[in-house]
mmCIF file of C-alpha atoms and ligand atoms in Angstrom:
data_model
loop_
_atom_site.group_PDB
_atom_site.id
_atom_site.type_symbol
_atom_site.label_atom_id
_atom_site.label_comp_id
_atom_site.label_asym_id
_atom_site.label_seq_id
_atom_site.Cartn_x
_atom_site.Cartn_y
_atom_site.Cartn_z
ATOM 1 C CA MET Q 195 24.720 59.865 11.925
ATOM 2 C CA LYS Q 196 25.217 56.140 12.490
ATOM 3 C CA PRO Q 197 23.096 53.468 10.767
ATOM 4 C CA ALA Q 198 20.171 51.947 12.656
ATOM 5 C CA PRO Q 199 21.127 48.589 14.245
ATOM 6 C CA PHE Q 200 21.299 45.650 11.828
ATOM 7 C CA GLU Q 201 22.381 42.020 11.791
ATOM 8 C CA TYR Q 202 25.464 41.262 9.657
ATOM 9 C CA LEU Q 203 25.631 37.985 7.707
ATOM 10 C CA LYS Q 204 28.417 36.844 5.400
ATOM 11 C CA ALA Q 205 27.297 34.586 2.538
ATOM 12 C CA GLN Q 206 29.738 31.933 1.311
ATOM 13 C CA SER Q 207 27.877 31.106 -1.903
ATOM 14 C CA VAL Q 208 25.325 32.560 -4.298
ATOM 15 C CA GLU Q 209 22.839 29.899 -3.154
ATOM 16 C CA GLU Q 210 23.255 30.903 0.495
ATOM 17 C CA ALA Q 211 22.768 34.604 -0.300
ATOM 18 C CA VAL Q 212 19.641 33.814 -2.337
ATOM 19 C CA ASP Q 213 18.250 31.537 0.432
ATOM 20 C CA TRP Q 214 18.681 34.330 2.951
ATOM 21 C CA LEU Q 215 17.075 36.873 0.621
ATOM 22 C CA ALA Q 216 14.115 34.495 0.157
ATOM 23 C CA ARG Q 217 13.826 33.940 3.918
ATOM 24 C CA TRP Q 218 13.977 37.570 5.013
ATOM 25 C CA GLY Q 219 12.439 39.389 2.074
ATOM 26 C CA GLU Q 220 12.649 43.146 2.095
ATOM 27 C CA SER Q 221 14.068 43.320 5.620
ATOM 28 C CA ALA Q 222 17.427 42.164 4.167
ATOM 29 C CA LYS Q 223 19.779 43.954 1.777
ATOM 30 C CA ILE Q 224 22.815 42.768 -0.147
ATOM 31 C CA LEU Q 225 26.067 44.486 0.804
ATOM 32 C CA ALA Q 226 28.618 44.695 -2.037
ATOM 33 C CA GLY Q 227 31.023 47.677 -1.965
ATOM 34 C CA GLY Q 228 28.715 49.619 0.353
ATOM 35 C CA GLN Q 229 29.411 52.886 -1.475
ATOM 36 C CA SER Q 230 25.740 53.639 -2.084
ATOM 37 C CA LEU Q 231 24.029 51.561 0.585
ATOM 38 C CA LEU Q 232 26.080 52.653 3.598
ATOM 39 C CA PRO Q 233 25.660 56.412 3.011
ATOM 40 C CA LEU Q 234 21.896 55.824 2.738
ATOM 41 C CA MET Q 235 21.941 53.806 5.971
ATOM 42 C CA LYS Q 236 23.956 56.474 7.760
ATOM 43 C CA LEU Q 237 21.350 59.035 6.735
ATOM 44 C CA ARG Q 238 18.663 56.564 7.898
ATOM 45 C CA LEU Q 239 17.139 56.690 4.414
ATOM 46 C CA ALA Q 240 17.619 52.904 4.335
ATOM 47 C CA ARG Q 241 17.093 50.796 7.477
ATOM 48 C CA PRO Q 242 17.613 47.145 6.538
ATOM 49 C CA GLU Q 243 17.385 44.788 9.507
ATOM 50 C CA ARG Q 244 19.955 42.454 7.953
ATOM 51 C CA LEU Q 245 22.912 42.988 5.639
ATOM 52 C CA ILE Q 246 24.010 40.028 3.526
ATOM 53 C CA ASP Q 247 27.666 40.572 2.662
ATOM 54 C CA ILE Q 248 28.544 38.901 -0.663
ATOM 55 C CA ASN Q 249 32.223 39.899 -0.700
ATOM 56 C CA GLY Q 250 33.300 36.358 0.248
ATOM 57 C CA ILE Q 251 31.772 34.830 -2.918
ATOM 58 C CA LEU Q 252 34.883 34.830 -5.043
ATOM 59 C CA THR Q 253 33.170 33.380 -8.126
ATOM 60 C CA LEU Q 254 31.391 36.740 -8.460
ATOM 61 C CA ALA Q 255 34.670 38.618 -8.908
ATOM 62 C CA ARG Q 256 35.702 37.075 -12.249
ATOM 63 C CA ILE Q 257 36.062 38.544 -15.723
ATOM 64 C CA GLU Q 258 35.794 35.929 -18.471
ATOM 65 C CA GLU Q 259 36.070 36.377 -22.229
ATOM 66 C CA GLU Q 260 33.726 34.481 -24.542
ATOM 67 C CA ASP Q 261 33.507 34.705 -28.347
ATOM 68 C CA HIS Q 262 31.187 37.699 -28.522
ATOM 69 C CA PHE Q 263 30.987 39.068 -25.003
ATOM 70 C CA LEU Q 264 32.701 39.514 -21.666
ATOM 71 C CA LYS Q 265 31.138 37.871 -18.615
ATOM 72 C CA ILE Q 266 31.814 40.276 -15.788
ATOM 73 C CA GLY Q 267 30.992 39.207 -12.225
ATOM 74 C CA ALA Q 268 28.819 41.358 -9.974
ATOM 75 C CA LEU Q 269 31.695 41.906 -7.528
ATOM 76 C CA VAL Q 270 34.183 43.261 -10.066
ATOM 77 C CA ARG Q 271 35.271 46.654 -8.715
ATOM 78 C CA HIS Q 272 35.163 49.816 -10.802
ATOM 79 C CA TYR Q 273 38.963 50.167 -10.717
ATOM 80 C CA GLU Q 274 39.311 46.679 -12.201
ATOM 81 C CA LEU Q 275 36.955 47.556 -15.059
ATOM 82 C CA GLU Q 276 39.132 50.611 -15.597
ATOM 83 C CA GLU Q 277 42.481 48.753 -15.476
ATOM 84 C CA ASN Q 278 41.799 45.201 -16.692
ATOM 85 C CA LEU Q 279 43.531 44.661 -20.034
ATOM 86 C CA THR Q 280 40.809 42.436 -21.473
ATOM 87 C CA VAL Q 281 38.134 45.017 -20.672
ATOM 88 C CA ARG Q 282 40.283 47.852 -22.023
ATOM 89 C CA GLU Q 283 40.923 45.972 -25.241
ATOM 90 C CA ARG Q 284 37.510 44.366 -25.833
ATOM 91 C CA CYS Q 285 35.230 47.032 -24.394
ATOM 92 C CA PRO Q 286 37.169 50.286 -23.910
ATOM 93 C CA LEU Q 287 33.890 52.187 -23.548
ATOM 94 C CA LEU Q 288 33.197 50.362 -20.272
ATOM 95 C CA ALA Q 289 36.737 50.939 -18.973
ATOM 96 C CA GLU Q 290 36.543 54.639 -19.809
ATOM 97 C CA ALA Q 291 33.200 55.083 -18.033
ATOM 98 C CA ALA Q 292 34.358 53.154 -14.936
ATOM 99 C CA GLY Q 293 37.341 55.502 -14.641
ATOM 100 C CA LEU Q 294 34.978 58.453 -14.281
ATOM 101 C CA ILE Q 295 33.161 57.077 -11.213
ATOM 102 C CA GLY Q 296 33.816 58.968 -7.986
ATOM 103 C CA HIS Q 297 37.348 58.969 -6.597
ATOM 104 C CA PRO Q 298 39.969 56.183 -6.380
ATOM 105 C CA GLN Q 299 38.713 55.117 -2.924
ATOM 106 C CA ILE Q 300 35.166 54.719 -4.291
ATOM 107 C CA ARG Q 301 36.400 52.861 -7.382
ATOM 108 C CA HIS Q 302 38.389 50.388 -5.265
ATOM 109 C CA LEU Q 303 35.294 49.426 -3.256
ATOM 110 C CA GLY Q 304 32.293 50.008 -5.531
ATOM 111 C CA THR Q 305 31.201 47.097 -7.714
ATOM 112 C CA LEU Q 306 29.592 46.632 -11.103
ATOM 113 C CA GLY Q 307 26.624 44.801 -9.532
ATOM 114 C CA GLY Q 308 26.175 47.491 -6.894
ATOM 115 C CA SER Q 309 26.126 50.290 -9.428
ATOM 116 C CA VAL Q 310 23.637 48.449 -11.642
ATOM 117 C CA CYS Q 311 21.332 47.464 -8.736
ATOM 118 C CA HIS Q 312 21.475 50.943 -7.194
ATOM 119 C CA ALA Q 313 20.055 52.171 -10.543
ATOM 120 C CA ASP Q 314 20.888 55.846 -10.337
ATOM 121 C CA PRO Q 315 19.937 57.275 -13.759
ATOM 122 C CA CYS Q 316 22.957 59.618 -13.583
ATOM 123 C CA ALA Q 317 25.457 56.797 -12.950
ATOM 124 C CA GLU Q 318 28.008 56.016 -15.632
ATOM 125 C CA LEU Q 319 27.762 52.216 -15.828
ATOM 126 C CA PRO Q 320 23.971 51.867 -16.282
ATOM 127 C CA THR Q 321 24.103 54.383 -19.169
ATOM 128 C CA VAL Q 322 27.001 52.640 -20.886
ATOM 129 C CA LEU Q 323 25.523 49.147 -20.401
ATOM 130 C CA THR Q 324 22.267 50.391 -21.948
ATOM 131 C CA ALA Q 325 24.133 51.691 -25.023
ATOM 132 C CA LEU Q 326 26.087 48.430 -25.262
ATOM 133 C CA GLU Q 327 22.878 46.353 -25.070
ATOM 134 C CA ALA Q 328 24.423 44.339 -22.255
ATOM 135 C CA GLU Q 329 22.471 41.659 -20.380
ATOM 136 C CA VAL Q 330 22.216 41.357 -16.621
ATOM 137 C CA VAL Q 331 22.222 37.790 -15.267
ATOM 138 C CA VAL Q 332 20.289 37.209 -12.047
ATOM 139 C CA GLN Q 333 19.936 34.086 -9.934
ATOM 140 C CA GLY Q 334 16.885 33.277 -7.834
ATOM 141 C CA PRO Q 335 15.720 30.362 -5.666
ATOM 142 C CA GLN Q 336 16.405 26.766 -6.849
ATOM 143 C CA GLY Q 337 19.396 28.023 -8.836
ATOM 144 C CA LYS Q 338 17.105 29.566 -11.451
ATOM 145 C CA LYS Q 339 18.982 32.055 -13.644
ATOM 146 C CA LYS Q 340 17.616 34.564 -16.103
ATOM 147 C CA ASN Q 341 19.087 37.142 -18.443
ATOM 148 C CA ILE Q 342 17.549 40.601 -18.550
ATOM 149 C CA LYS Q 343 18.457 43.224 -21.144
ATOM 150 C CA ALA Q 344 19.985 46.326 -19.551
ATOM 151 C CA GLY Q 345 17.346 48.411 -21.337
ATOM 152 C CA GLU Q 346 14.640 46.466 -19.481
ATOM 153 C CA PHE Q 347 16.370 46.160 -16.100
ATOM 154 C CA PHE Q 348 15.948 49.742 -14.892
ATOM 155 C CA LEU Q 349 12.369 50.674 -13.954
ATOM 156 C CA THR Q 350 12.678 54.180 -12.503
ATOM 157 C CA TYR Q 351 14.872 56.148 -10.043
ATOM 158 C CA LEU Q 352 16.796 53.687 -7.843
ATOM 159 C CA THR Q 353 14.425 50.871 -8.866
ATOM 160 C CA THR Q 354 15.005 47.784 -11.002
ATOM 161 C CA VAL Q 355 13.038 44.697 -11.970
ATOM 162 C CA LEU Q 356 15.186 42.567 -9.629
ATOM 163 C CA GLY Q 357 12.935 40.318 -7.505
ATOM 164 C CA GLU Q 358 13.156 40.246 -3.706
ATOM 165 C CA ALA Q 359 14.956 36.879 -3.702
ATOM 166 C CA GLU Q 360 17.215 37.506 -6.702
ATOM 167 C CA LEU Q 361 20.921 38.272 -6.794
ATOM 168 C CA LEU Q 362 22.636 39.919 -9.734
ATOM 169 C CA ILE Q 363 25.504 37.524 -10.456
ATOM 170 C CA GLU Q 364 27.107 38.846 -13.653
ATOM 171 C CA VAL Q 365 26.716 41.135 -16.631
ATOM 172 C CA MET Q 366 27.229 39.937 -20.212
ATOM 173 C CA VAL Q 367 28.805 42.793 -22.111
ATOM 174 C CA PRO Q 368 29.054 42.554 -25.920
ATOM 175 C CA LYS Q 369 32.619 43.088 -27.147
ATOM 176 C CA LEU Q 370 33.278 46.011 -29.432
ATOM 177 C CA ALA Q 371 35.133 45.325 -32.685
ATOM 178 C CA PRO Q 372 38.510 47.103 -32.977
ATOM 179 C CA GLU Q 373 37.107 49.263 -35.770
ATOM 180 C CA ASP Q 374 34.018 50.370 -33.801
ATOM 181 C CA GLY Q 375 33.917 53.990 -32.698
ATOM 182 C CA TRP Q 376 32.809 54.761 -29.147
ATOM 183 C CA SER Q 377 32.641 57.590 -26.658
ATOM 184 C CA PHE Q 378 31.425 58.304 -23.130
ATOM 185 C CA LEU Q 379 31.283 61.922 -22.023
ATOM 186 C CA GLU Q 380 29.664 63.556 -19.030
ATOM 187 C CA VAL Q 381 29.225 66.860 -17.258
ATOM 188 C CA THR Q 382 29.443 66.796 -13.466
ATOM 189 C CA ASP Q 383 28.973 69.518 -10.864
ATOM 190 C CA VAL Q 384 32.073 68.493 -8.938
ATOM 191 C CA GLU Q 385 35.100 66.424 -9.858
ATOM 192 C CA GLY Q 386 34.301 62.757 -9.241
ATOM 193 C CA GLY Q 387 30.585 63.427 -8.868
ATOM 194 C CA LEU Q 388 27.693 61.706 -10.572
ATOM 195 C CA ALA Q 389 26.910 62.973 -14.063
ATOM 196 C CA VAL Q 390 24.382 65.754 -14.435
ATOM 197 C CA VAL Q 391 24.060 64.392 -17.967
ATOM 198 C CA GLY Q 392 26.146 61.624 -19.549
ATOM 199 C CA ALA Q 393 26.230 60.388 -23.166
ATOM 200 C CA ALA Q 394 27.425 57.029 -24.489
ATOM 201 C CA ALA Q 395 27.777 56.578 -28.254
ATOM 202 C CA ILE Q 396 28.804 53.586 -30.358
ATOM 203 C CA LEU Q 397 29.173 53.785 -34.146
ATOM 204 C CA LYS Q 398 29.859 50.987 -36.614
ATOM 205 C CA MET Q 399 30.980 52.601 -39.845
ATOM 206 C CA ASP Q 400 30.990 51.051 -43.326
ATOM 207 C CA LYS Q 401 34.100 51.396 -45.476
ATOM 208 C CA ASP Q 402 32.497 54.194 -47.483
ATOM 209 C CA GLY Q 403 31.983 56.365 -44.368
ATOM 210 C CA VAL Q 404 28.311 55.512 -43.950
ATOM 211 C CA CYS Q 405 27.050 54.570 -40.499
ATOM 212 C CA GLY Q 406 26.006 50.909 -40.375
ATOM 213 C CA LYS Q 407 24.870 50.858 -36.758
ATOM 214 C CA ALA Q 408 24.480 53.596 -34.156
ATOM 215 C CA ARG Q 409 23.754 53.325 -30.448
ATOM 216 C CA LEU Q 410 23.219 56.340 -28.234
ATOM 217 C CA ALA Q 411 22.201 56.340 -24.577
ATOM 218 C CA LEU Q 412 21.872 59.312 -22.253
ATOM 219 C CA GLY Q 413 22.005 59.347 -18.466
ATOM 220 C CA GLY Q 414 20.482 62.025 -16.223
ATOM 221 C CA VAL Q 415 17.660 63.046 -18.577
ATOM 222 C CA ALA Q 416 14.977 60.565 -17.445
ATOM 223 C CA PRO Q 417 14.235 58.280 -14.467
ATOM 224 C CA THR Q 418 16.306 55.541 -16.166
ATOM 225 C CA PRO Q 419 19.174 55.564 -18.673
ATOM 226 C CA LEU Q 420 17.596 56.323 -22.031
ATOM 227 C CA ARG Q 421 18.395 54.872 -25.448
ATOM 228 C CA ILE Q 422 17.563 57.433 -28.099
ATOM 229 C CA GLU Q 423 16.383 54.993 -30.734
ATOM 230 C CA SER Q 424 14.928 57.466 -33.216
ATOM 231 C CA LEU Q 425 18.289 59.235 -33.333
ATOM 232 C CA GLU Q 426 20.010 55.893 -33.936
ATOM 233 C CA GLU Q 427 17.641 55.296 -36.856
ATOM 234 C CA PHE Q 428 18.354 58.797 -38.174
ATOM 235 C CA LEU Q 429 22.117 58.149 -38.153
ATOM 236 C CA GLU Q 430 22.074 54.637 -39.624
ATOM 237 C CA GLY Q 431 22.602 54.706 -43.394
ATOM 238 C CA ARG Q 432 24.017 58.267 -43.396
ATOM 239 C CA PRO Q 433 27.554 59.587 -43.633
ATOM 240 C CA ILE Q 434 28.551 60.874 -40.182
ATOM 241 C CA ASP Q 435 29.859 64.340 -40.952
ATOM 242 C CA ASP Q 436 29.531 67.757 -39.333
ATOM 243 C CA GLU Q 437 26.107 68.249 -40.876
ATOM 244 C CA SER Q 438 24.531 64.958 -39.749
ATOM 245 C CA VAL Q 439 26.109 65.292 -36.279
ATOM 246 C CA ASP Q 440 24.702 68.820 -35.903
ATOM 247 C CA ASP Q 441 21.287 67.632 -37.083
ATOM 248 C CA ALA Q 442 21.367 64.729 -34.592
ATOM 249 C CA ALA Q 443 22.425 66.968 -31.719
ATOM 250 C CA GLY Q 444 19.671 69.420 -32.636
ATOM 251 C CA MET Q 445 17.076 66.633 -32.634
ATOM 252 C CA VAL Q 446 18.025 65.184 -29.255
ATOM 253 C CA GLY Q 447 16.577 68.108 -27.296
ATOM 254 C CA ASP Q 448 13.100 67.318 -28.691
ATOM 255 C CA LEU Q 449 13.426 63.609 -27.970
ATOM 256 C CA ILE Q 450 13.975 63.888 -24.213
ATOM 257 C CA ASP Q 451 11.877 65.269 -21.394
ATOM 258 C CA PRO Q 452 14.218 65.826 -18.435
ATOM 259 C CA GLU Q 453 12.954 67.085 -15.079
ATOM 260 C CA SER Q 454 14.269 70.223 -13.401
ATOM 261 C CA ASP Q 455 15.925 69.672 -10.021
ATOM 262 C CA MET Q 456 17.392 71.921 -7.335
ATOM 263 C CA LEU Q 457 20.568 72.565 -9.342
ATOM 264 C CA HIS Q 458 19.631 72.272 -13.011
ATOM 265 C CA THR Q 459 16.617 73.267 -15.053
ATOM 266 C CA ALA Q 460 15.182 70.940 -17.659
ATOM 267 C CA ASP Q 461 16.349 73.381 -20.361
ATOM 268 C CA HIS Q 462 19.897 73.261 -19.044
ATOM 269 C CA LYS Q 463 19.860 69.444 -19.143
ATOM 270 C CA ARG Q 464 18.524 69.596 -22.709
ATOM 271 C CA ALA Q 465 21.358 71.910 -23.677
ATOM 272 C CA LEU Q 466 23.893 69.573 -22.040
ATOM 273 C CA ALA Q 467 22.364 66.588 -23.850
ATOM 274 C CA ARG Q 468 22.714 68.397 -27.190
ATOM 275 C CA ALA Q 469 26.328 69.389 -26.530
ATOM 276 C CA LEU Q 470 27.345 65.947 -25.240
ATOM 277 C CA THR Q 471 25.595 64.151 -28.112
ATOM 278 C CA ARG Q 472 27.453 66.315 -30.623
ATOM 279 C CA ARG Q 473 30.823 65.723 -28.962
ATOM 280 C CA ALA Q 474 30.266 62.017 -28.310
ATOM 281 C CA LEU Q 475 29.280 61.356 -31.938
ATOM 282 C CA LYS Q 476 32.307 63.283 -33.183
ATOM 283 C CA GLU Q 477 34.626 61.395 -30.874
ATOM 284 C CA ALA Q 478 33.078 58.038 -31.820
ATOM 285 C CA VAL Q 479 33.399 58.670 -35.565
ATOM 286 C CA ARG Q 480 36.996 59.850 -35.140
ATOM 287 C CA ARG Q 481 37.843 56.641 -33.258
ATOM 288 C CA ALA Q 482 36.087 54.565 -35.928
ATOM 289 C CA GLU Q 483 38.202 56.182 -38.609
ATOM 290 C CA THR Q 484 41.609 55.654 -36.949
HETATM 291 C C1 FAD F 70 31.667 60.215 -2.594
HETATM 292 C C2 FAD F 70 30.933 59.313 -3.555
HETATM 293 C C3 FAD F 70 31.009 59.581 -4.919
HETATM 294 C C4 FAD F 70 30.343 58.755 -5.829
HETATM 295 N N1 FAD F 70 30.434 59.036 -7.168
HETATM 296 C C5 FAD F 70 29.808 58.226 -8.031
HETATM 297 C C6 FAD F 70 29.910 58.443 -9.439
HETATM 298 O O1 FAD F 70 30.574 59.360 -9.912
HETATM 299 N N2 FAD F 70 29.245 57.585 -10.257
HETATM 300 C C7 FAD F 70 28.504 56.532 -9.781
HETATM 301 O O2 FAD F 70 27.926 55.791 -10.565
HETATM 302 N N3 FAD F 70 28.394 56.294 -8.473
HETATM 303 C C8 FAD F 70 29.025 57.105 -7.601
HETATM 304 N N4 FAD F 70 28.910 56.871 -6.268
HETATM 305 C C9 FAD F 70 28.037 55.777 -5.823
HETATM 306 C C10 FAD F 70 28.739 54.455 -5.791
HETATM 307 O O3 FAD F 70 30.055 54.506 -6.183
HETATM 308 C C11 FAD F 70 28.106 53.409 -6.678
HETATM 309 O O4 FAD F 70 26.738 53.498 -6.746
HETATM 310 C C12 FAD F 70 28.562 52.146 -6.055
HETATM 311 O O5 FAD F 70 29.767 51.829 -6.581
HETATM 312 C C13 FAD F 70 27.615 51.038 -5.939
HETATM 313 O O6 FAD F 70 28.320 49.847 -5.790
HETATM 314 P P1 FAD F 70 28.545 49.170 -4.395
HETATM 315 O O7 FAD F 70 29.207 47.885 -4.692
HETATM 316 O O8 FAD F 70 29.227 50.087 -3.477
HETATM 317 O O9 FAD F 70 27.026 48.897 -3.957
HETATM 318 P P2 FAD F 70 26.366 48.832 -2.526
HETATM 319 O O10 FAD F 70 26.349 50.175 -1.921
HETATM 320 O O11 FAD F 70 26.948 47.721 -1.729
HETATM 321 O O12 FAD F 70 24.879 48.405 -2.984
HETATM 322 C C14 FAD F 70 24.056 49.287 -3.705
HETATM 323 C C15 FAD F 70 22.662 48.654 -3.849
HETATM 324 O O13 FAD F 70 22.700 47.535 -4.703
HETATM 325 C C16 FAD F 70 22.318 46.330 -4.000
HETATM 326 N N5 FAD F 70 23.222 45.296 -4.498
HETATM 327 C C17 FAD F 70 24.577 45.389 -4.566
HETATM 328 N N6 FAD F 70 25.083 44.325 -5.216
HETATM 329 C C18 FAD F 70 24.025 43.528 -5.536
HETATM 330 C C19 FAD F 70 23.915 42.281 -6.235
HETATM 331 N N7 FAD F 70 24.968 41.640 -6.736
HETATM 332 N N8 FAD F 70 22.663 41.750 -6.412
HETATM 333 C C20 FAD F 70 21.570 42.411 -5.910
HETATM 334 N N9 FAD F 70 21.616 43.600 -5.265
HETATM 335 C C21 FAD F 70 22.842 44.152 -5.084
HETATM 336 C C22 FAD F 70 22.458 46.661 -2.530
HETATM 337 O O14 FAD F 70 21.582 45.886 -1.720
HETATM 338 C C23 FAD F 70 22.104 48.139 -2.528
HETATM 339 O O15 FAD F 70 20.690 48.286 -2.557
HETATM 340 C C24 FAD F 70 29.586 57.652 -5.344
HETATM 341 C C25 FAD F 70 29.533 57.376 -3.963
HETATM 342 C C26 FAD F 70 30.197 58.184 -3.077
HETATM 343 C C27 FAD F 70 30.120 57.846 -1.617
#
């Protein structure tokens, strides 16, 4: 099917895009890589009257390194997250997750901002940004900017707190220290597909093998990416060995309440969450030790 007719507008600046969003409200949609929006329009599940193309706003395509975080523009493509040396060195977890999105064609078009605003709870980047405690920066009318924690940005399936006249301009991603352990693992139905369940783990280990800080987020088990904070608390202050990893993986099934869908029962998702948590923690602790 072809999309319903729409007007195409190309914004030259963030301010122009925001002005147009404010003027046309929900009849307008931002077009970034189009890898989620266009399929929905072709199926007539989305029928925006106007598309505001932001691909000409080159300031949104930058990656900048600050002392403690990377500032990554909304238009940075998935393949660049995967390949960029600064991202690979300072936040390899993000690069690894970006490399698992779709196929090369999708990764060359799809953008960080698009993935975050589309807010699919099975998508790789929202899960990883939640584990990393990244902050989303949005700009509204009169140049007003605000930072929103990733954990507070996603409201439910395909829904965020982004206002009608707000544009996501960049994401501030905390850098990982070289000695931090990390892992992102997922199970998909088809190669290059969205995760059925995904798990992102970050472990800061003390010299004596005790976990100083743990972060664990799961995708695909709730309407938004889910940080499993009670499991983080369980791991912090303990040695991360086979026993504590098995205990943590055992606990995770009771801490989530996934919904069954046409392909997977809730019990199957729980089992996947347990298996991925076990493997992700083991991989993270191995990386922290080497
Ligand atoms: C075959 C196929 C396989 C795929 N596999 C995966 C996968 O494995 N993992 C995965 O996560 N995704 C996957 N996707 C979906 C897609 O890759 C991502 O969701 C996509 O990259 C979104 O980015 P985009 O730039 O294409 O967004 P678009 O489609 O352009 O936009 C998505 C939504 O976000 C809004 N938006 C975009 N940018 C902004 C902004 N800066 N500010 C405010 N709103 C904005 C748009 O208005 C729209 O509502 C797949 C898609 C296809 C077609």
